Coordinates of C-alpha atoms and ligand atoms in Angstrom, one line a residue:
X5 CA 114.3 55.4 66.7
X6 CA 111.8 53.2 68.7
X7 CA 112.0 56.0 71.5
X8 CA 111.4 58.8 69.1
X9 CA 108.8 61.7 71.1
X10 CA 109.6 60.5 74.1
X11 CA 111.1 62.4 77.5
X12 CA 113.1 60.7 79.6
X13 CA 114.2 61.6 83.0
X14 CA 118.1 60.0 83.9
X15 CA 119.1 60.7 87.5
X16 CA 122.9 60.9 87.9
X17 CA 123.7 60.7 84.0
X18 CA 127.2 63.0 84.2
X19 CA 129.0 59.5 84.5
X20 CA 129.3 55.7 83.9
X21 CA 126.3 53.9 83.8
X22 CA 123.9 57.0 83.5
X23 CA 125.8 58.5 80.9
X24 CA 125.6 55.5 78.9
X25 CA 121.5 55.3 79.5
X26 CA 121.5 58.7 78.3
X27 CA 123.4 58.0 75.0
X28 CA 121.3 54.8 74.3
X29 CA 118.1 56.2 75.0
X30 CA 118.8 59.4 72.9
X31 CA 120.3 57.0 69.9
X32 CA 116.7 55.6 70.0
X33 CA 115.0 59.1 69.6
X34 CA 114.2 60.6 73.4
X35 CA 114.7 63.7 74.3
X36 CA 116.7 64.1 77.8
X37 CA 116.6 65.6 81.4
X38 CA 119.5 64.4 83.1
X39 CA 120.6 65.0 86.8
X40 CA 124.2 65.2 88.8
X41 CA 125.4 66.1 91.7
X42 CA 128.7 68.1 91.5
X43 CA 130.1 67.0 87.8
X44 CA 128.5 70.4 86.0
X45 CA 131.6 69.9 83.0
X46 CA 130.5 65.9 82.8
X47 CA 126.9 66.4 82.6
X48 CA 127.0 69.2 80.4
X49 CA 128.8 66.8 78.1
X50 CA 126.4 64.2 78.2
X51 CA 123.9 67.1 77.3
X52 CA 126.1 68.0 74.1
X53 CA 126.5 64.3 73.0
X54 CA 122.8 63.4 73.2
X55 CA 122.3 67.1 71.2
X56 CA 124.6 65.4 68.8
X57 CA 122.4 62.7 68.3
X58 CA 119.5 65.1 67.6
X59 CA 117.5 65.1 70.3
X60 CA 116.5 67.8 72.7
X61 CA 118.4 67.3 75.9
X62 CA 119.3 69.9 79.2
X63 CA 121.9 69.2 82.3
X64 CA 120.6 70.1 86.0
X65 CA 122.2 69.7 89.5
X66 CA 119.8 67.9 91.7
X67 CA 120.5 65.9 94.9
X68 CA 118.2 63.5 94.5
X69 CA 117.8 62.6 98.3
X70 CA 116.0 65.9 98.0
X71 CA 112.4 66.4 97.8
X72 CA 112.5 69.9 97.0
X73 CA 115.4 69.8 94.3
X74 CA 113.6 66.6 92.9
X75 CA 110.5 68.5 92.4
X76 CA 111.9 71.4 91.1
X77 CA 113.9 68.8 88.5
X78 CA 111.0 67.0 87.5
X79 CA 108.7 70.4 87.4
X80 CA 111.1 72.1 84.9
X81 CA 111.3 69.1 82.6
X82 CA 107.6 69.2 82.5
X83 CA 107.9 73.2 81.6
X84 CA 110.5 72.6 78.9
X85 CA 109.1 69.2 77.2
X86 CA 105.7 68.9 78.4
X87 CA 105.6 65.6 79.2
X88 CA 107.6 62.4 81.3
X89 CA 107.7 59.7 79.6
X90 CA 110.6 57.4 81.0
X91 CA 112.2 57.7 84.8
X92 CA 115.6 56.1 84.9
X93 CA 116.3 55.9 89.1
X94 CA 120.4 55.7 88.3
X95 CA 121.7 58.3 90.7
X96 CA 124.1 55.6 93.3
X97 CA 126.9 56.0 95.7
X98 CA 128.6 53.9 97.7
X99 CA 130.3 54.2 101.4
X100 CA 132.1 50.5 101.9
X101 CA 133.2 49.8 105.3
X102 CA 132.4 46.5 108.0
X103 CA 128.9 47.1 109.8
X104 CA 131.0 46.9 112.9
X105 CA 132.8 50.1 112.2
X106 CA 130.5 51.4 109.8
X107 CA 129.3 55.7 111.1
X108 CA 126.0 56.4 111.4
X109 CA 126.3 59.0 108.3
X110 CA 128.2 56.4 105.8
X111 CA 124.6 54.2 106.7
X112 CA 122.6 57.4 106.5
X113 CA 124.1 58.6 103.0
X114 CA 124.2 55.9 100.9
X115 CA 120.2 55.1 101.9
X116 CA 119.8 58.6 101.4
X117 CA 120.3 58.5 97.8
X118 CA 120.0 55.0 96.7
X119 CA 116.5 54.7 98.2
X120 CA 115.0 57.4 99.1
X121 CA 116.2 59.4 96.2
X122 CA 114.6 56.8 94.1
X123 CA 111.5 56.9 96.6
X124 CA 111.3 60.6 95.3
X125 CA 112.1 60.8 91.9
X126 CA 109.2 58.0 91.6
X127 CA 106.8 59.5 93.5
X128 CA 107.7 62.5 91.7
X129 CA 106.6 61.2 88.3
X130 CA 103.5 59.3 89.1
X131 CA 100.9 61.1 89.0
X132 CA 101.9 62.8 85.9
X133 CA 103.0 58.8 84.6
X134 CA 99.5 58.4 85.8
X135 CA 97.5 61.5 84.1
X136 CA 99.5 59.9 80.7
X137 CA 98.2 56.7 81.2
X138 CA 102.1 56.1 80.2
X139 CA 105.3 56.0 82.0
X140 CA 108.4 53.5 82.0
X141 CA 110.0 53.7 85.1
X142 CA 113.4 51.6 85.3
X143 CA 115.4 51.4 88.9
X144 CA 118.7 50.9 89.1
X145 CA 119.6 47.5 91.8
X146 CA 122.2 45.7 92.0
X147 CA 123.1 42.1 92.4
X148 CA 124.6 43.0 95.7
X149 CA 121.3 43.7 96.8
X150 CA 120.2 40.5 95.9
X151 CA 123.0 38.4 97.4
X152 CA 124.4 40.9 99.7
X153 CA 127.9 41.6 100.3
X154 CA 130.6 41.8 103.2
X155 CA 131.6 45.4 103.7
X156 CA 128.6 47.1 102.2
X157 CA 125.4 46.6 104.4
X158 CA 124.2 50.2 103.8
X159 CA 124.6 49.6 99.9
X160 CA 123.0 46.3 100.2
X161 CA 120.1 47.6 101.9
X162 CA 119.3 50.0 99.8
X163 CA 119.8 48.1 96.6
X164 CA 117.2 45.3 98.2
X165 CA 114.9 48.1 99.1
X166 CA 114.8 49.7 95.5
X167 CA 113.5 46.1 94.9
X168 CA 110.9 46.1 97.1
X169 CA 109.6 50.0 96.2
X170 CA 110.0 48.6 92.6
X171 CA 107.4 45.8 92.6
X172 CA 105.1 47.9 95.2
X173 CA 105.3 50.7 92.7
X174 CA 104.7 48.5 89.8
X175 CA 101.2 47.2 91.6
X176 CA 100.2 50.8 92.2
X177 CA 100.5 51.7 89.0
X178 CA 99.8 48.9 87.0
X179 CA 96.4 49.7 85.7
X180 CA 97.5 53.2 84.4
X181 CA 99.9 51.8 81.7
X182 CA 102.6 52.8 83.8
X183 CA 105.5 49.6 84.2
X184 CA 108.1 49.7 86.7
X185 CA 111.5 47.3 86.8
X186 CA 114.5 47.4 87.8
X187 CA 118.1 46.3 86.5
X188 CA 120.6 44.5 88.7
X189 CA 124.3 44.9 87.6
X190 CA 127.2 43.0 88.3
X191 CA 130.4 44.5 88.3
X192 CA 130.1 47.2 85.6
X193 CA 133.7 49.5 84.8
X194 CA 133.0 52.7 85.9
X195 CA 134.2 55.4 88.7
X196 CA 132.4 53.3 91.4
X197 CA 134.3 50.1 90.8
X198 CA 137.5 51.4 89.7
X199 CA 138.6 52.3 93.4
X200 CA 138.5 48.3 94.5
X201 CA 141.5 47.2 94.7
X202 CA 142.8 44.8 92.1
X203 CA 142.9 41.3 94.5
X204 CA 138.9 42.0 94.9
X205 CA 138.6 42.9 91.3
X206 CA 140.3 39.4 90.6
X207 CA 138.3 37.0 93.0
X208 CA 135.0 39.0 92.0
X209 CA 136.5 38.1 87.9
X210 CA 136.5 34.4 88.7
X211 CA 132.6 34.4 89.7
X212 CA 131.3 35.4 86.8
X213 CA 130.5 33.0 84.2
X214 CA 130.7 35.1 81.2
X215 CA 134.8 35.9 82.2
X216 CA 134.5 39.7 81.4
X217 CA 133.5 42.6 83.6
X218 CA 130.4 44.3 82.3
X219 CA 130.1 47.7 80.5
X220 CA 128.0 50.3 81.0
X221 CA 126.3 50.1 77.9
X222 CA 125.7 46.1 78.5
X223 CA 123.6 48.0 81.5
X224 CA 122.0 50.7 78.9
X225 CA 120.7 48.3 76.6
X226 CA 118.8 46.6 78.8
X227 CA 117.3 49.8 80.4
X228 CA 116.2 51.0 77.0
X229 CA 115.0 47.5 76.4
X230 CA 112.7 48.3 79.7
X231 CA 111.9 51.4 78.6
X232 CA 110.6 50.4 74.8
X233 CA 107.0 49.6 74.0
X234 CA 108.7 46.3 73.6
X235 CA 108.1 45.5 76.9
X236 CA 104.9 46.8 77.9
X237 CA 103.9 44.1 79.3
X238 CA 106.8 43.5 81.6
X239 CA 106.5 44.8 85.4
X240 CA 107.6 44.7 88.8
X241 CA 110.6 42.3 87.3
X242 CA 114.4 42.5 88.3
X243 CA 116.3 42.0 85.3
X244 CA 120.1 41.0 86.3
X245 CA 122.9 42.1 84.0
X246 CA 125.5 40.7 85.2
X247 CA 127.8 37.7 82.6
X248 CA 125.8 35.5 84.7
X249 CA 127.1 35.9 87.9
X250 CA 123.9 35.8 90.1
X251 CA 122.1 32.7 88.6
Ligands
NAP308 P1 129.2 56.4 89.2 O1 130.1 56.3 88.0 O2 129.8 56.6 90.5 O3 128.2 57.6 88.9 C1 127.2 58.0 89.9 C2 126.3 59.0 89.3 O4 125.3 59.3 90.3 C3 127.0 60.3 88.9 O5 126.3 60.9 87.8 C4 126.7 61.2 90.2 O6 126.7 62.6 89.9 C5 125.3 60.7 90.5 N1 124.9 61.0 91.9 C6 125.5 60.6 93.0 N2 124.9 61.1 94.1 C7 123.8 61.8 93.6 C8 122.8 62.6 94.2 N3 122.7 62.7 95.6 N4 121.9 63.3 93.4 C9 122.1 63.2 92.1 N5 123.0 62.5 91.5 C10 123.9 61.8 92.2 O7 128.2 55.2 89.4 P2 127.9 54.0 88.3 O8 128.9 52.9 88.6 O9 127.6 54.5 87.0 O10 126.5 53.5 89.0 C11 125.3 53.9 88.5 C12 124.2 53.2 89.3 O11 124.3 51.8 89.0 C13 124.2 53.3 90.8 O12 122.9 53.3 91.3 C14 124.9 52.1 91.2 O13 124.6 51.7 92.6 C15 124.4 51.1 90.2 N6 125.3 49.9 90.1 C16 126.5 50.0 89.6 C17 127.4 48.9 89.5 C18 128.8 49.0 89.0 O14 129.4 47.9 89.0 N7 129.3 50.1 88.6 C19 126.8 47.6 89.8 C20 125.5 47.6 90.3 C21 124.7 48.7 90.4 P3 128.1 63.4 89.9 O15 128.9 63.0 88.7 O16 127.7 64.8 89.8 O17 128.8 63.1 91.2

């Protein structure tokens, strides 16, 4: 129960990879604040299984791209726990399509809550990170922001740009005992990769080195890893899980 007394804040924890960082971080003693978008039913069972584990946990809709909603979010954990330990920046969606074709709104969406829905929920936290003189803040990349990818330009660029907010972030708030990192998965089985379609879930198969897709507690572990006092002195890094498939 390394995480035992802390909060933690998981955007986007109603399904796959947040769900899982939910369930690991409340196995390890936090108490939980998780957001969603539309899945009220999922999220509310993600509240009930970290409850199960016997920890304090609550389910609220918040659109992250939101300011207001993010504040509100980040304002009523602090009323019911009294603290923000941990910021997991999970919440992700994708719009695929060639730049060529892409529409102005599938580009406008996806940076809309993959960056600057992280931008908020960060900025959000710090200063009550900061007054702790504590706070583990873990972004969720991807590799395709750090290779890039044909048909997803608007994901791309918002998973590169959550790297560079993470390492600026980290070197604000470095001397207030506050780290900042962020994960970059590969191809992880959830809702967001089951829609590809089998011949692209093959060829993507044969490039990892490991032979397995990943799972989304291989992602989980690693962000409680982050999250632990184990790594206090780890910041500003981008930690790939991904069977090897970016080195
Ligand atoms: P997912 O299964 O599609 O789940 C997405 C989660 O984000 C859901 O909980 C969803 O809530 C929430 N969400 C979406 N838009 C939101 C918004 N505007 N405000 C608040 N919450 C919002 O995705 P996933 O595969 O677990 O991915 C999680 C993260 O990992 C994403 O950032 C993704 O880009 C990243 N990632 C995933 C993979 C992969 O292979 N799966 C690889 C690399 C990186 P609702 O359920 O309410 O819609």
């Amino acid at each position: 129960m390394s995480l035992k007394g802390k909060v933690a804040v998981v955007t986007g924890g109603s399904r796959g990879i947040g769900r899982a960082v939910c369930l690991e971080l409340a196995r390890q003693g936090a108490d939980i604040v998780l957001c969603y978008a539309g899945s009220e039913d999922a999220a509310q069972e993600t509240a009930q299984a970290c409850e199960a584990l016997g920890v304090r946990a609550m389910a609220r809709v918040c659109n992250v791209a939101d300011s207001v909603q993010v504040k509100a979010l980040m304002d009523e954990a602090m009323a019911a726990f009294g603290r923000i330990d941990i910021l997991v920046n999970n919440a992700g969606i994708t719009r695929d399509g060639l730049a060529m074709t892409m529409k102005d709104e599938a580009f406008d969406a996806v940076i809309d809550t993959n960056l600057r829905g992280t931008f908020l929920c960060m900025r959000a936290v710090s200063r009550i990170m900061m007054r702790q003189k504590y706070g583990r803040i873990i972004n969720l990349s991807s590799v395709v922001g750090l290779h890039g990818n044909a048909g997803q330009v608007n994901y791309a660029a918002s998973k590169a740009g959550v790297i560079g907010m993470t390492k600026s972030m980290a070197k604000e708030l470095a001397t207030r005992g506050v780290t900042v990192n962020a994960v970059a998965p590969g191809f992880i089985e959830t809702d967001m990769t089951a829609a590809m379609a089998d011949a692209a879930k093959a060829a993507t198969l044969s490039a990892i080195p490991m032979g397995r897709l990943g799972a989304a507690e291989d992602v989980a572990r690693a962000v409680a890893f982050l999250a632990g006092d184990e790594a206090a002195y780890i910041t500003g890094q981008v930690l790939a899980v991904d069977g090897g498939m970016s080195m």
